[in-house]
Coordinates of C-alpha atoms and ligand atoms in Angstrom, one line a residue:
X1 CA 101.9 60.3 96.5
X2 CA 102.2 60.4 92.7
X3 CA 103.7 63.3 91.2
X4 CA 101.0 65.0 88.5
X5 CA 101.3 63.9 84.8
X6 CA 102.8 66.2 82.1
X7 CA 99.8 68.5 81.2
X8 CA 97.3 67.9 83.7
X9 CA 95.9 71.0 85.1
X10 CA 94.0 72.9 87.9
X11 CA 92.0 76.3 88.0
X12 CA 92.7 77.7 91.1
X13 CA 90.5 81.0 91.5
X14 CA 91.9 83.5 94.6
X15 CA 90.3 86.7 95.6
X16 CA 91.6 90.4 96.3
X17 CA 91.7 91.6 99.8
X18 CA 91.7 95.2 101.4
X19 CA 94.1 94.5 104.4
X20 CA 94.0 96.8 107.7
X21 CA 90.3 98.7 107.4
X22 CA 91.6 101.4 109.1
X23 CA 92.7 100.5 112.9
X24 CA 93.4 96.8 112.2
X25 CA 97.3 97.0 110.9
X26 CA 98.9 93.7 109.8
X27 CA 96.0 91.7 111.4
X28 CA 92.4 92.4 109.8
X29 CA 91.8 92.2 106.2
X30 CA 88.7 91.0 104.3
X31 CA 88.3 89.2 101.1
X32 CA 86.3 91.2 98.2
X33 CA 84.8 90.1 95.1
X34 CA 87.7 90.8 92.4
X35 CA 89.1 87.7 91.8
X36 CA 92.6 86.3 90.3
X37 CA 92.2 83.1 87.7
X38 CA 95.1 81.1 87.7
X39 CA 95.2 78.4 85.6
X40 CA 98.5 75.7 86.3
X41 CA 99.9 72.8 84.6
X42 CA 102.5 70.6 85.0
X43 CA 105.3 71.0 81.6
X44 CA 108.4 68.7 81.3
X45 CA 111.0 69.9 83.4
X46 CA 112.1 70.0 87.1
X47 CA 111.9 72.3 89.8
X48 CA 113.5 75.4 88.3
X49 CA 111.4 75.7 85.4
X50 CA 108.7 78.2 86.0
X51 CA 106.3 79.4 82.8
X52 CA 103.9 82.8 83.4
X53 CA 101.5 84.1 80.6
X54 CA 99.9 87.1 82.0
X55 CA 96.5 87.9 80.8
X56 CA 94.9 91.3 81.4
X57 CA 96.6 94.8 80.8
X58 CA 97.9 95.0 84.0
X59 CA 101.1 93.2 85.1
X60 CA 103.4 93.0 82.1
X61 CA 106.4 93.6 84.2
X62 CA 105.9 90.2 86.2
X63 CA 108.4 87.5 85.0
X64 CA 108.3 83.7 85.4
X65 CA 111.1 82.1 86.5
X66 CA 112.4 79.8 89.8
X67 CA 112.5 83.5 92.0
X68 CA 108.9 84.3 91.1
X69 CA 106.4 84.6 93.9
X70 CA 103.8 81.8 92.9
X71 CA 106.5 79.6 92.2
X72 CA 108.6 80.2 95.5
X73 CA 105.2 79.7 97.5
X74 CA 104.6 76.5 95.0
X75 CA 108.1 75.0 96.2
X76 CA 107.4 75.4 99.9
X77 CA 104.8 72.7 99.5
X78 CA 106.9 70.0 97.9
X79 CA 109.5 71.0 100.6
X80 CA 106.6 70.7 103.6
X81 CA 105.4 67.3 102.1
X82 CA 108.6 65.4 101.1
X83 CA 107.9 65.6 97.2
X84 CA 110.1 67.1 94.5
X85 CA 109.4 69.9 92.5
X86 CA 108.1 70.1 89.0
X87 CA 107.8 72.2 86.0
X88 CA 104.6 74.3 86.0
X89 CA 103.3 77.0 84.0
X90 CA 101.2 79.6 85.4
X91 CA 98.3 80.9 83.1
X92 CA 97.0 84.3 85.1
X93 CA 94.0 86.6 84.4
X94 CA 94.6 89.3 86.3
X95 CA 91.7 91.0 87.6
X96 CA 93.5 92.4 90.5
X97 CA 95.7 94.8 89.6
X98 CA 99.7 94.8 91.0
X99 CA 100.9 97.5 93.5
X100 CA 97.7 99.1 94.7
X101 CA 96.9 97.9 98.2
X102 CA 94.6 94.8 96.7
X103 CA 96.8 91.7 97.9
X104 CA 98.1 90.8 94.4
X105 CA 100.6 89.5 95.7
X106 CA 98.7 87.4 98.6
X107 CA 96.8 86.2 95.2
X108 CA 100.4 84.9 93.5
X109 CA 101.4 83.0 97.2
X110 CA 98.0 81.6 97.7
X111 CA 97.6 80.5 94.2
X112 CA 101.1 78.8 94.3
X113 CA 100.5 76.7 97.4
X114 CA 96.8 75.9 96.4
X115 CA 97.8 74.9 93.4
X116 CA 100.5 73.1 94.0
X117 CA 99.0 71.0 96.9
X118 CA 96.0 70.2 94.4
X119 CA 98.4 69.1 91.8
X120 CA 100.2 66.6 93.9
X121 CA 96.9 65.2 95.6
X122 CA 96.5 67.7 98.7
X123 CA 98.9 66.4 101.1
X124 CA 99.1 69.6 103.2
X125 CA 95.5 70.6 105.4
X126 CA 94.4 73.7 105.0
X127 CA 96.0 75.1 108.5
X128 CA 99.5 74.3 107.0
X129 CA 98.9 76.1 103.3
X130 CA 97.8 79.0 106.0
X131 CA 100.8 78.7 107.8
X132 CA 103.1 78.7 104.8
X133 CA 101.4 81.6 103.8
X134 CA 101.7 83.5 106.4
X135 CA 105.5 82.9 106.3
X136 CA 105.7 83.9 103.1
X137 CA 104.0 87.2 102.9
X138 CA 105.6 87.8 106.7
X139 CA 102.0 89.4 107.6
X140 CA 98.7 88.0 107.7
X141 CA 95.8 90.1 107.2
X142 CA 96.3 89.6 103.0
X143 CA 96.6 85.6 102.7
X144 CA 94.3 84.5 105.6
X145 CA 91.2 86.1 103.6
X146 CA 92.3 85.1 100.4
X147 CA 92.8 81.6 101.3
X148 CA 89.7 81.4 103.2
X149 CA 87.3 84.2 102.1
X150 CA 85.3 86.7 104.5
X151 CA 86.3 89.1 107.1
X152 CA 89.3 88.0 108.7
X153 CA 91.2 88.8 111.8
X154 CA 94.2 86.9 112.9
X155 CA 96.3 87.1 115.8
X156 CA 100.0 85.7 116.8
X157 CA 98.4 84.0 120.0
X158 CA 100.4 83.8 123.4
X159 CA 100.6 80.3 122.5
X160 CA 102.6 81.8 119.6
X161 CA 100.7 80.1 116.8
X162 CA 98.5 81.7 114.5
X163 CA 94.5 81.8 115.1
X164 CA 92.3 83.3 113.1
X165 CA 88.7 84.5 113.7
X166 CA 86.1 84.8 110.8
X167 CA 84.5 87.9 111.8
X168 CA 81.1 88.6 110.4
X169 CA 79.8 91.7 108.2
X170 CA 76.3 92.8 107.4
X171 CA 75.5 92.2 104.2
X172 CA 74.0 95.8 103.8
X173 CA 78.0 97.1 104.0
X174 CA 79.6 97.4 100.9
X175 CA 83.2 98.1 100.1
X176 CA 83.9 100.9 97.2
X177 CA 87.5 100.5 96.4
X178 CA 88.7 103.7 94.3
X179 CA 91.3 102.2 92.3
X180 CA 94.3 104.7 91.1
X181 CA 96.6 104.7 88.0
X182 CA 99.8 105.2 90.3
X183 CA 101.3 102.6 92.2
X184 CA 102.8 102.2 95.0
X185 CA 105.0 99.2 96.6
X186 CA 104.6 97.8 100.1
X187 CA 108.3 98.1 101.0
X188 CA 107.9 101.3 100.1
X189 CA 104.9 101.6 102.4
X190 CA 106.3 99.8 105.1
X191 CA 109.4 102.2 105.0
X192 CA 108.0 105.3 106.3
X193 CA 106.7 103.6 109.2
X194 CA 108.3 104.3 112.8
X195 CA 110.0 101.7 114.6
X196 CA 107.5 102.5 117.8
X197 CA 104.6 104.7 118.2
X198 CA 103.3 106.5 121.5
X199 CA 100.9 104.4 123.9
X200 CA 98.2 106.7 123.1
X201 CA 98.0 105.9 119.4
X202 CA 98.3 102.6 120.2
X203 CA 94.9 102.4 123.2
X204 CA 92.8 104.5 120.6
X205 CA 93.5 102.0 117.7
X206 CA 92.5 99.4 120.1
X207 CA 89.1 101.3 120.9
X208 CA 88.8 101.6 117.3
X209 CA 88.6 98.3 116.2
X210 CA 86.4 97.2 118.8
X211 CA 84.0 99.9 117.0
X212 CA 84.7 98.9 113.5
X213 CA 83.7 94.9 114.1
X214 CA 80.8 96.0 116.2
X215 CA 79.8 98.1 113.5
X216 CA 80.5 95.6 110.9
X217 CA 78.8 93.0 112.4
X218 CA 75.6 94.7 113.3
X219 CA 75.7 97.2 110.0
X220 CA 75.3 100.3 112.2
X221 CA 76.9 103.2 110.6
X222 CA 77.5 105.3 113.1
X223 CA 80.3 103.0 114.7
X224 CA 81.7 102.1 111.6
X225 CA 82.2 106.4 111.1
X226 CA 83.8 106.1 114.3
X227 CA 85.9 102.4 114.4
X228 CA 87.3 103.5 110.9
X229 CA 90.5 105.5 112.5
X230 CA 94.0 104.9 112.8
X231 CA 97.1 105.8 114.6
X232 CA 99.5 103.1 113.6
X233 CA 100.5 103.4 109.8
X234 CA 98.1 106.0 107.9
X235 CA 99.2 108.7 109.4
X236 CA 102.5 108.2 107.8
X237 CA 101.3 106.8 104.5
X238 CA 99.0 109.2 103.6
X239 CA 101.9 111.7 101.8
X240 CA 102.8 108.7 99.8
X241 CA 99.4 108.9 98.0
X242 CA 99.1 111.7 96.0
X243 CA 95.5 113.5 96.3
X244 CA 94.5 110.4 98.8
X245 CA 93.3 112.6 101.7
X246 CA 91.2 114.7 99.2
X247 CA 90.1 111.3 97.8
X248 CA 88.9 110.4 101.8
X249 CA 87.5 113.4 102.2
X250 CA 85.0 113.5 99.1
X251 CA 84.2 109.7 99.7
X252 CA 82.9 110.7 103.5
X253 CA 81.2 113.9 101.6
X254 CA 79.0 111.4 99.2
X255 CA 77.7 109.6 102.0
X256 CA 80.3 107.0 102.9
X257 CA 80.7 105.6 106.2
X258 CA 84.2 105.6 106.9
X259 CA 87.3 105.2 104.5
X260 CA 90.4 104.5 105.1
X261 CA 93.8 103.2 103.2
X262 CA 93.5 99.8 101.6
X263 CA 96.2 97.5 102.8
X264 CA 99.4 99.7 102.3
X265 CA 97.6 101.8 99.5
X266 CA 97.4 103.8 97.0
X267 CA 93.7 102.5 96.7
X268 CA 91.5 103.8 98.9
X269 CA 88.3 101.5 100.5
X270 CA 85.0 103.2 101.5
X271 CA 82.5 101.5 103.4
X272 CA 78.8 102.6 102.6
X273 CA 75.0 101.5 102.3
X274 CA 74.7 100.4 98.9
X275 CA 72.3 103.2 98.2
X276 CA 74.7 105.6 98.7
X277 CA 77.8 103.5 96.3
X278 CA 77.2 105.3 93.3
X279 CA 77.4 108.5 94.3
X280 CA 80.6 107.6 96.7
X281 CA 82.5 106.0 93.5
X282 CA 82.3 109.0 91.7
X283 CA 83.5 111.4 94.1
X284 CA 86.2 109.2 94.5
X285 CA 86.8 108.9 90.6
X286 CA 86.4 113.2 90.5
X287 CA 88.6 113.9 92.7
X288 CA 91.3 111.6 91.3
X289 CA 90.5 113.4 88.4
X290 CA 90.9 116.9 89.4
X291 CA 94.6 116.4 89.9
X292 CA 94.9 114.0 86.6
X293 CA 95.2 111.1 88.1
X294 CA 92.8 108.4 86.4
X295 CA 90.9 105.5 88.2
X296 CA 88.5 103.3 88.9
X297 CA 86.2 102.5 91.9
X298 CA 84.6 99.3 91.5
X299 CA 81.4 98.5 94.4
X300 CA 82.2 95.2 95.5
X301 CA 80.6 93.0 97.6
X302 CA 82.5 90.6 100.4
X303 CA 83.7 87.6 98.7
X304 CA 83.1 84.7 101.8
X305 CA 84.5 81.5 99.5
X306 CA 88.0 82.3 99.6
X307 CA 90.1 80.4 97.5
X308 CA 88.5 77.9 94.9
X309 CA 90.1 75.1 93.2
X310 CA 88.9 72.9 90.6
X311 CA 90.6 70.3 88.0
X312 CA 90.4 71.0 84.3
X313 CA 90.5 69.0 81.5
X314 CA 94.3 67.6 80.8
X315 CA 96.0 68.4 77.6
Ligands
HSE1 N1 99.2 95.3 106.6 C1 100.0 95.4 105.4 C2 100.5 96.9 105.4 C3 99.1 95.2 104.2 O1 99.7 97.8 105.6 O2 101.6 97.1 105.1 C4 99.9 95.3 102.9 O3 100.3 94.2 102.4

């Protein structure tokens, strides 16, 4: 396998995910229609030389480097396919902003091992870049969707490997995603979690999410209201996001169908008919506001592609 030439390039485009949906914790996330542009070349230099130019206004405190995420992820493909490493530089316009419950960071491994892969000539399948990814992130329901687009549920099988099942989602459901000024970090988020919860939380999340795919699939609102309701983590999270129960509560007020913590937060997803988004974004935005905390709550539509690559012209 030849190693890339100094300067050549690939665009790797990777989209944001809202991770659990309510009852599905660490296993059901869906890809949405915010996308991450990462554009990568190979410089001079070996394995430990890692360029990032961050383009956007978010993200400033992200710093290139052998340790950073994209280029960890990026290494664990020469390791996987017998190559050595190369200098790369990372060009990002950063759509999805960092720390908010939007997989930016499922973007950064995704991009890494896409990219890298594409560089040296794909020598990994697909099924392996999921794997690594999965090992890097440690949970699933980010990087499965974000490599491969759509609604996603994957499950550690009694076989122990990984399967996933592309779930399917009426197009008449869309996804507001009120999108806060705070941040908030998934350790963080993970933290306040217990180390076991009672059976009973556990059945009803079960009943839940049998609702939520029903609903999602057939685009009946009524079990979407009722699948979108968890036991297992929100519970707990909710005091970490200031105003974020008010937020829930003003979404479901405008209309929305259910709403629930995206990924480990502080965004917030609603799910509604498109007729009522407009009117469910800006109850969302208001009531941000009312405590002075300033955001942003996009409509966005599933995003089924997943991750995208394409070469670009060398230098
Ligand atoms: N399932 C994860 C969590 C998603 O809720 O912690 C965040 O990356």
């Amino acid at each position: 396998m030849a190693q890339p030439r100094i300067g050549q390039k690939v665009i790797v485009d990777v989209p944001s995910t809202t991770a659990n949906i309510g009852p599905g914790f660490d296993c059901l996330g869906a890809a949405l229609d915010l996308t991450n542009k990462f554009t990568i070349r190979r410089i001079e230099g070996n394995g430990e030389r890692f360029e990032l130019i961050i383009e956007g206004t978010e993200g400033s405190h992200l710093r290139g480097g052998p340790e950073n995420l994209f280029y960890r992820a990026a290494q664990r493909v020469w390791k996987a396919a017998g190559l050595e490493p190369v200098g790369l530089e990372a060009r990002v316009n950063l759509a999805v902003p960092p720390a908010r419950g939007l997989g930016s960071s499922a973007t950064a491994i995704v991009a890494g091992l896409v990219g890298a892969n594409a560089l040296m000539g794909s020598p990994l399948a697909k099924e392996k870049l999921l794997e690594l990814a999965i090992d890097i992130e440690g949970h699933p329901d980010n990087v499965v969707p974000s490599l491969l687009g759509g609604l996603c549920m994957t499950a550690k099988a009694a076989s122990e490997r990984w399967r996933v099942v592309r779930c399917e989602w009426d197009s008449s459901i869309k996804a507001v995603v009120a999108i806060p000024s705070i941040r908030l970090s998934t350790s963080e988020a993970r933290r306040v979690m217990p180390k076991s919860i009672p059976h009973g939380d556990a059945v009803l999340n079960l009943g839940a999410m049998t609702l939520l795919l029903q609903g999602l699939r057939t685009g009946n609102g009524d079990l979407i209201a009722d699948g979108m309701h968890d036991r297992l983590h929100e519970p707990y999270r909710w005091r970490l996001i200031k105003g974020g129960l008010d937020v829930k509560k003003a979404a479901l007020d405008a209309g929305a169908l259910g709403c629930a913590i995206s990924g480990a937060g502080p965004s917030i997803l609603a799910l509604c008919k498109e007729s009522q988004g407009r009117k469910v974004s800006q109850a969302m935005i208001s009531s941000w506001e009312s405590i002075g905390i300033s955001s942003r709550a996009p409509l966005l539509n599933l995003q089924t592609l997943g991750s995208q690559w394409k070469e670009a012209a060398n230098e």
